[in-house]
Amino acid sequence: MLKKIFSVIKIIRPLNVISSGIAILFSSQIADYQGLTSNVLLAIFVVIFFTIGANVLNDYFDYQVDRVNRPDRAIIVGNVTRIQALYISIFSFIAGVFLSLQLNFSSQILSIFVSLPLLIFYNAKAKNYPLIGNVIVALILGLSFIYAGIVFENITPLIVPALLAFGLTLIREIVKDIADLEGDK
């Protein structure tokens, strides 16, 4: 049982999840948000749940590639089944959507009708296309800062962090693709 719990924690990639939440918290400070603390917490948890959903969905779709590139992943070693991963991902996305509905309308549009479809499209199809997939991942990370700016009603100071996130992520994704060439074959 403990092994299963550890595997579920591992599949969600807690460092990525924590980093995404911290980015939104810092964004509230950068935007000099003076509104409700509950809005900050809601925005953090929307991004956290979307990050969990995307991370687990990635393992769901990448199970064949991960046999070569990431043989220690929870699905590959059999500690989490693909269907369990899919359920975790769906639950996380639903939780993120539900929480996003508590925030302003513009942030709902960005999270539910832009970011969520991009996350799903990337994992299901776009990651198989060099550069297109990389650009989508970079766009999603950059949009996290724009999302925060919309929630916190001050986008301007978050444009530079969004552009930096986009650029650095694009470079990182290209380097990761080069490292994963063997498994991708």
CSV table of N, CA, C and O in Angstrom, one decimal, residues 19-94:
chain,number,residue,atom,x,y,z
A,19,SER,N,6.5,23.8,-7.7
A,19,SER,CA,7.1,25.0,-8.5
A,19,SER,C,6.0,25.8,-9.2
A,19,SER,O,6.0,27.0,-9.2
A,20,SER,N,5.0,25.1,-9.7
A,20,SER,CA,3.9,25.8,-10.4
A,20,SER,C,3.1,26.6,-9.4
A,20,SER,O,2.7,27.7,-9.7
A,21,GLY,N,2.8,26.1,-8.2
A,21,GLY,CA,2.1,26.8,-7.2
A,21,GLY,C,2.9,28.0,-6.7
A,21,GLY,O,2.3,29.1,-6.5
A,22,ILE,N,4.2,27.8,-6.5
A,22,ILE,CA,5.0,28.9,-6.1
A,22,ILE,C,5.1,30.0,-7.1
A,22,ILE,O,5.1,31.2,-6.8
A,23,ALA,N,5.1,29.7,-8.4
A,23,ALA,CA,5.1,30.6,-9.5
A,23,ALA,C,3.9,31.5,-9.4
A,23,ALA,O,4.0,32.8,-9.6
A,24,ILE,N,2.7,30.9,-9.1
A,24,ILE,CA,1.5,31.7,-9.0
A,24,ILE,C,1.5,32.6,-7.8
A,24,ILE,O,1.1,33.8,-7.8
A,25,LEU,N,2.0,32.1,-6.7
A,25,LEU,CA,2.2,32.9,-5.4
A,25,LEU,C,3.1,34.1,-5.7
A,25,LEU,O,2.7,35.2,-5.4
A,26,PHE,N,4.2,33.9,-6.3
A,26,PHE,CA,5.1,35.0,-6.6
A,26,PHE,C,4.5,35.9,-7.6
A,26,PHE,O,4.7,37.2,-7.5
A,27,SER,N,3.7,35.4,-8.5
A,27,SER,CA,3.0,36.3,-9.5
A,27,SER,C,2.1,37.2,-8.8
A,27,SER,O,1.9,38.4,-9.2
A,28,SER,N,1.4,36.8,-7.7
A,28,SER,CA,0.5,37.6,-7.0
A,28,SER,C,1.3,38.8,-6.4
A,28,SER,O,0.8,39.9,-6.3
A,29,GLN,N,2.5,38.5,-6.0
A,29,GLN,CA,3.4,39.6,-5.4
A,29,GLN,C,3.9,40.5,-6.5
A,29,GLN,O,3.9,41.7,-6.3
A,30,ILE,N,4.3,39.9,-7.6
A,30,ILE,CA,4.8,40.8,-8.7
A,30,ILE,C,3.7,41.7,-9.2
A,30,ILE,O,3.9,42.8,-9.6
A,31,ALA,N,2.4,41.2,-9.3
A,31,ALA,CA,1.3,41.9,-9.7
A,31,ALA,C,0.8,42.9,-8.7
A,31,ALA,O,-0.1,43.7,-8.9
A,32,ASP,N,1.4,42.8,-7.5
A,32,ASP,CA,1.0,43.7,-6.3
A,32,ASP,C,-0.5,43.5,-6.0
A,32,ASP,O,-1.2,44.5,-5.8
A,33,TYR,N,-0.9,42.3,-6.0
A,33,TYR,CA,-2.3,42.0,-5.8
A,33,TYR,C,-2.7,42.3,-4.3
A,33,TYR,O,-2.1,41.8,-3.4
A,34,GLN,N,-3.8,43.1,-4.2
A,34,GLN,CA,-4.3,43.5,-2.9
A,34,GLN,C,-5.6,42.9,-2.6
A,34,GLN,O,-6.3,43.3,-1.6
A,35,GLY,N,-6.1,42.0,-3.4
A,35,GLY,CA,-7.4,41.4,-3.3
A,35,GLY,C,-7.5,40.3,-2.3
A,35,GLY,O,-6.7,40.2,-1.4
A,36,LEU,N,-8.5,39.5,-2.5
A,36,LEU,CA,-8.8,38.4,-1.6
A,36,LEU,C,-7.7,37.3,-1.6
A,36,LEU,O,-7.3,36.9,-2.7
A,37,THR,N,-7.3,36.9,-0.4
A,37,THR,CA,-6.3,35.8,-0.3
A,37,THR,C,-6.9,34.5,-0.9
A,37,THR,O,-6.2,33.7,-1.5
A,38,SER,N,-8.2,34.3,-0.8
A,38,SER,CA,-8.9,33.2,-1.4
A,38,SER,C,-8.6,33.1,-2.9
A,38,SER,O,-8.5,32.0,-3.5
A,39,ASN,N,-8.6,34.2,-3.6
A,39,ASN,CA,-8.3,34.2,-5.0
A,39,ASN,C,-6.9,33.8,-5.3
A,39,ASN,O,-6.7,33.0,-6.3
A,40,VAL,N,-6.0,34.1,-4.5
A,40,VAL,CA,-4.6,33.7,-4.6
A,40,VAL,C,-4.5,32.2,-4.5
A,40,VAL,O,-4.0,31.4,-5.3
A,41,LEU,N,-5.2,31.7,-3.4
A,41,LEU,CA,-5.2,30.2,-3.2
A,41,LEU,C,-5.9,29.5,-4.3
A,41,LEU,O,-5.4,28.4,-4.7
A,42,LEU,N,-7.0,30.0,-4.7
A,42,LEU,CA,-7.7,29.3,-5.8
A,42,LEU,C,-6.9,29.3,-7.1
A,42,LEU,O,-6.8,28.2,-7.7
A,43,ALA,N,-6.2,30.4,-7.4
A,43,ALA,CA,-5.4,30.4,-8.6
A,43,ALA,C,-4.2,29.4,-8.5
A,43,ALA,O,-3.9,28.7,-9.4
A,44,ILE,N,-3.6,29.3,-7.3
A,44,ILE,CA,-2.5,28.4,-7.0
A,44,ILE,C,-3.1,27.0,-7.3
A,44,ILE,O,-2.4,26.2,-8.0
A,45,PHE,N,-4.2,26.6,-6.7
A,45,PHE,CA,-4.7,25.3,-6.8
A,45,PHE,C,-5.2,24.9,-8.2
A,45,PHE,O,-5.1,23.8,-8.6
A,46,VAL,N,-5.7,25.9,-8.9
A,46,VAL,CA,-6.1,25.6,-10.4
A,46,VAL,C,-4.8,25.2,-11.1
A,46,VAL,O,-4.8,24.1,-11.8
A,47,VAL,N,-3.8,25.9,-11.0
A,47,VAL,CA,-2.5,25.6,-11.7
A,47,VAL,C,-1.9,24.3,-11.1
A,47,VAL,O,-1.5,23.5,-11.9
A,48,ILE,N,-2.0,24.1,-9.8
A,48,ILE,CA,-1.5,22.8,-9.3
A,48,ILE,C,-2.3,21.6,-9.9
A,48,ILE,O,-1.7,20.6,-10.3
A,49,PHE,N,-3.6,21.7,-9.9
A,49,PHE,CA,-4.4,20.6,-10.4
A,49,PHE,C,-4.2,20.4,-11.9
A,49,PHE,O,-4.1,19.2,-12.4
A,50,PHE,N,-4.1,21.4,-12.6
A,50,PHE,CA,-3.8,21.3,-14.1
A,50,PHE,C,-2.4,20.7,-14.3
A,50,PHE,O,-2.2,19.9,-15.2
A,51,THR,N,-1.4,21.1,-13.5
A,51,THR,CA,-0.1,20.5,-13.6
A,51,THR,C,-0.1,19.0,-13.3
A,51,THR,O,0.5,18.2,-14.0
A,52,ILE,N,-0.8,18.6,-12.2
A,52,ILE,CA,-0.9,17.2,-11.9
A,52,ILE,C,-1.6,16.5,-13.0
A,52,ILE,O,-1.1,15.4,-13.5
A,53,GLY,N,-2.7,17.0,-13.5
A,53,GLY,CA,-3.4,16.3,-14.6
A,53,GLY,C,-2.5,16.2,-15.8
A,53,GLY,O,-2.5,15.1,-16.4
A,54,ALA,N,-1.7,17.2,-16.2
A,54,ALA,CA,-0.9,17.1,-17.3
A,54,ALA,C,0.3,16.2,-17.1
A,54,ALA,O,0.6,15.4,-18.0
A,55,ASN,N,0.9,16.2,-15.9
A,55,ASN,CA,2.0,15.3,-15.7
A,55,ASN,C,1.6,13.8,-15.8
A,55,ASN,O,2.3,13.0,-16.4
A,56,VAL,N,0.5,13.5,-15.2
A,56,VAL,CA,0.0,12.1,-15.2
A,56,VAL,C,-0.5,11.7,-16.6
A,56,VAL,O,-0.2,10.6,-17.0
A,57,LEU,N,-1.1,12.6,-17.3
A,57,LEU,CA,-1.6,12.3,-18.6
A,57,LEU,C,-0.3,12.1,-19.5
A,57,LEU,O,-0.4,11.2,-20.4
A,58,ASN,N,0.7,12.8,-19.3
A,58,ASN,CA,2.0,12.6,-20.0
A,58,ASN,C,2.5,11.1,-19.8
A,58,ASN,O,2.8,10.5,-20.8
A,59,ASP,N,2.5,10.6,-18.6
A,59,ASP,CA,2.9,9.3,-18.4
A,59,ASP,C,1.9,8.3,-19.0
A,59,ASP,O,2.3,7.2,-19.5
A,60,TYR,N,0.6,8.6,-19.0
A,60,TYR,CA,-0.4,7.7,-19.6
A,60,TYR,C,-0.1,7.5,-21.1
A,60,TYR,O,-0.1,6.4,-21.6
A,61,PHE,N,0.2,8.6,-21.8
A,61,PHE,CA,0.4,8.5,-23.3
A,61,PHE,C,1.8,8.1,-23.6
A,61,PHE,O,2.0,7.5,-24.7
A,62,ASP,N,2.8,8.3,-22.7
A,62,ASP,CA,4.2,8.0,-23.0
A,62,ASP,C,4.7,6.7,-22.5
A,62,ASP,O,5.8,6.4,-22.5
A,63,TYR,N,3.7,5.8,-22.2
A,63,TYR,CA,4.2,4.5,-21.5
A,63,TYR,C,5.1,3.7,-22.4
A,63,TYR,O,6.1,3.1,-21.9
A,64,GLN,N,4.9,3.7,-23.8
A,64,GLN,CA,5.8,3.0,-24.7
A,64,GLN,C,7.2,3.6,-24.7
A,64,GLN,O,8.2,2.9,-24.6
A,65,VAL,N,7.3,4.9,-24.9
A,65,VAL,CA,8.5,5.7,-24.9
A,65,VAL,C,9.3,5.6,-23.6
A,65,VAL,O,10.5,5.4,-23.5
A,66,ASP,N,8.5,5.6,-22.5
A,66,ASP,CA,9.1,5.5,-21.1
A,66,ASP,C,9.7,4.2,-20.9
A,66,ASP,O,10.6,4.1,-20.0
A,67,ARG,N,9.4,3.2,-21.6
A,67,ARG,CA,10.0,1.8,-21.4
A,67,ARG,C,11.5,2.0,-21.7
A,67,ARG,O,12.3,1.3,-21.0
A,68,VAL,N,11.9,2.8,-22.6
A,68,VAL,CA,13.3,3.0,-22.9
A,68,VAL,C,13.9,4.2,-22.2
A,68,VAL,O,14.9,4.1,-21.6
A,69,ASN,N,13.2,5.4,-22.3
A,69,ASN,CA,13.7,6.6,-21.7
A,69,ASN,C,13.6,6.8,-20.2
A,69,ASN,O,14.4,7.4,-19.6
A,70,ARG,N,12.5,6.3,-19.6
A,70,ARG,CA,12.2,6.4,-18.2
A,70,ARG,C,11.7,5.1,-17.6
A,70,ARG,O,10.6,5.0,-17.2
A,71,PRO,N,12.5,4.1,-17.6
A,71,PRO,CA,12.0,2.8,-17.1
A,71,PRO,C,11.7,2.7,-15.6
A,71,PRO,O,11.1,1.7,-15.2
A,72,ASP,N,12.0,3.8,-14.9
A,72,ASP,CA,11.6,3.8,-13.5
A,72,ASP,C,10.3,4.4,-13.2
A,72,ASP,O,9.8,4.5,-12.1
A,73,ARG,N,9.6,4.9,-14.2
A,73,ARG,CA,8.3,5.5,-14.1
A,73,ARG,C,7.2,4.5,-13.5
A,73,ARG,O,7.3,3.3,-13.8
A,74,ALA,N,6.3,5.1,-12.8
A,74,ALA,CA,5.3,4.2,-12.0
A,74,ALA,C,4.5,3.3,-12.9
A,74,ALA,O,4.3,2.1,-12.5
A,75,ILE,N,4.1,3.7,-14.1
A,75,ILE,CA,3.4,2.9,-15.0
A,75,ILE,C,4.2,1.8,-15.5
A,75,ILE,O,3.8,0.6,-15.6
A,76,ILE,N,5.5,2.1,-15.8
A,76,ILE,CA,6.4,1.1,-16.4
A,76,ILE,C,6.7,0.0,-15.4
A,76,ILE,O,6.7,-1.2,-15.8
A,77,VAL,N,6.9,0.3,-14.2
A,77,VAL,CA,7.3,-0.7,-13.1
A,77,VAL,C,6.0,-1.4,-12.6
A,77,VAL,O,6.1,-2.3,-11.9
A,78,GLY,N,4.8,-0.9,-13.0
A,78,GLY,CA,3.6,-1.6,-12.6
A,78,GLY,C,3.0,-1.2,-11.3
A,78,GLY,O,2.0,-1.8,-10.9
A,79,ASN,N,3.5,-0.1,-10.7
A,79,ASN,CA,2.9,0.4,-9.5
A,79,ASN,C,1.6,1.2,-9.6
A,79,ASN,O,0.8,1.3,-8.7
A,80,VAL,N,1.5,1.8,-10.8
A,80,VAL,CA,0.2,2.5,-11.2
A,80,VAL,C,-0.1,2.0,-12.6
A,80,VAL,O,0.7,2.0,-13.5
A,81,THR,N,-1.4,1.6,-12.7
A,81,THR,CA,-1.8,1.1,-14.1
A,81,THR,C,-2.1,2.3,-14.9
A,81,THR,O,-2.3,3.5,-14.4
A,82,ARG,N,-2.2,2.1,-16.2
A,82,ARG,CA,-2.5,3.2,-17.1
A,82,ARG,C,-3.9,3.8,-16.8
A,82,ARG,O,-4.1,5.0,-16.9
A,83,ILE,N,-4.8,2.9,-16.6
A,83,ILE,CA,-6.2,3.4,-16.3
A,83,ILE,C,-6.3,4.2,-15.0
A,83,ILE,O,-7.0,5.2,-14.9
A,84,GLN,N,-5.5,3.8,-14.0
A,84,GLN,CA,-5.4,4.6,-12.8
A,84,GLN,C,-4.8,5.9,-13.0
A,84,GLN,O,-5.3,6.9,-12.5
A,85,ALA,N,-3.8,6.0,-13.9
A,85,ALA,CA,-3.2,7.3,-14.2
A,85,ALA,C,-4.2,8.1,-14.9
A,85,ALA,O,-4.3,9.3,-14.7
A,86,LEU,N,-5.0,7.5,-15.8
A,86,LEU,CA,-6.0,8.3,-16.6
A,86,LEU,C,-7.0,8.9,-15.6
A,86,LEU,O,-7.4,10.0,-15.7
A,87,TYR,N,-7.4,8.1,-14.6
A,87,TYR,CA,-8.4,8.5,-13.6
A,87,TYR,C,-7.8,9.7,-12.8
A,87,TYR,O,-8.5,10.7,-12.5
A,88,ILE,N,-6.6,9.6,-12.4
A,88,ILE,CA,-5.9,10.6,-11.6
A,88,ILE,C,-5.9,11.9,-12.4
A,88,ILE,O,-6.2,13.0,-11.9
A,89,SER,N,-5.5,11.8,-13.7
A,89,SER,CA,-5.5,12.9,-14.6
A,89,SER,C,-6.8,13.6,-14.8
A,89,SER,O,-7.0,14.8,-14.6
A,90,ILE,N,-7.8,12.8,-15.0
A,90,ILE,CA,-9.2,13.3,-15.2
A,90,ILE,C,-9.7,14.0,-14.0
A,90,ILE,O,-10.2,15.1,-14.0
A,91,PHE,N,-9.5,13.4,-12.8
A,91,PHE,CA,-9.9,13.9,-11.6
A,91,PHE,C,-9.2,15.3,-11.3
A,91,PHE,O,-9.9,16.3,-10.9
A,92,SER,N,-7.9,15.3,-11.6
A,92,SER,CA,-7.2,16.6,-11.4
A,92,SER,C,-7.7,17.7,-12.3
A,92,SER,O,-7.8,18.8,-11.9
A,93,PHE,N,-7.9,17.4,-13.6
A,93,PHE,CA,-8.4,18.4,-14.5
A,93,PHE,C,-9.8,18.9,-14.1
A,93,PHE,O,-10.1,20.1,-14.1
A,94,ILE,N,-10.7,18.0,-13.6
A,94,ILE,CA,-12.0,18.4,-13.2
A,94,ILE,C,-11.9,19.3,-11.9
A,94,ILE,O,-12.6,20.3,-11.8
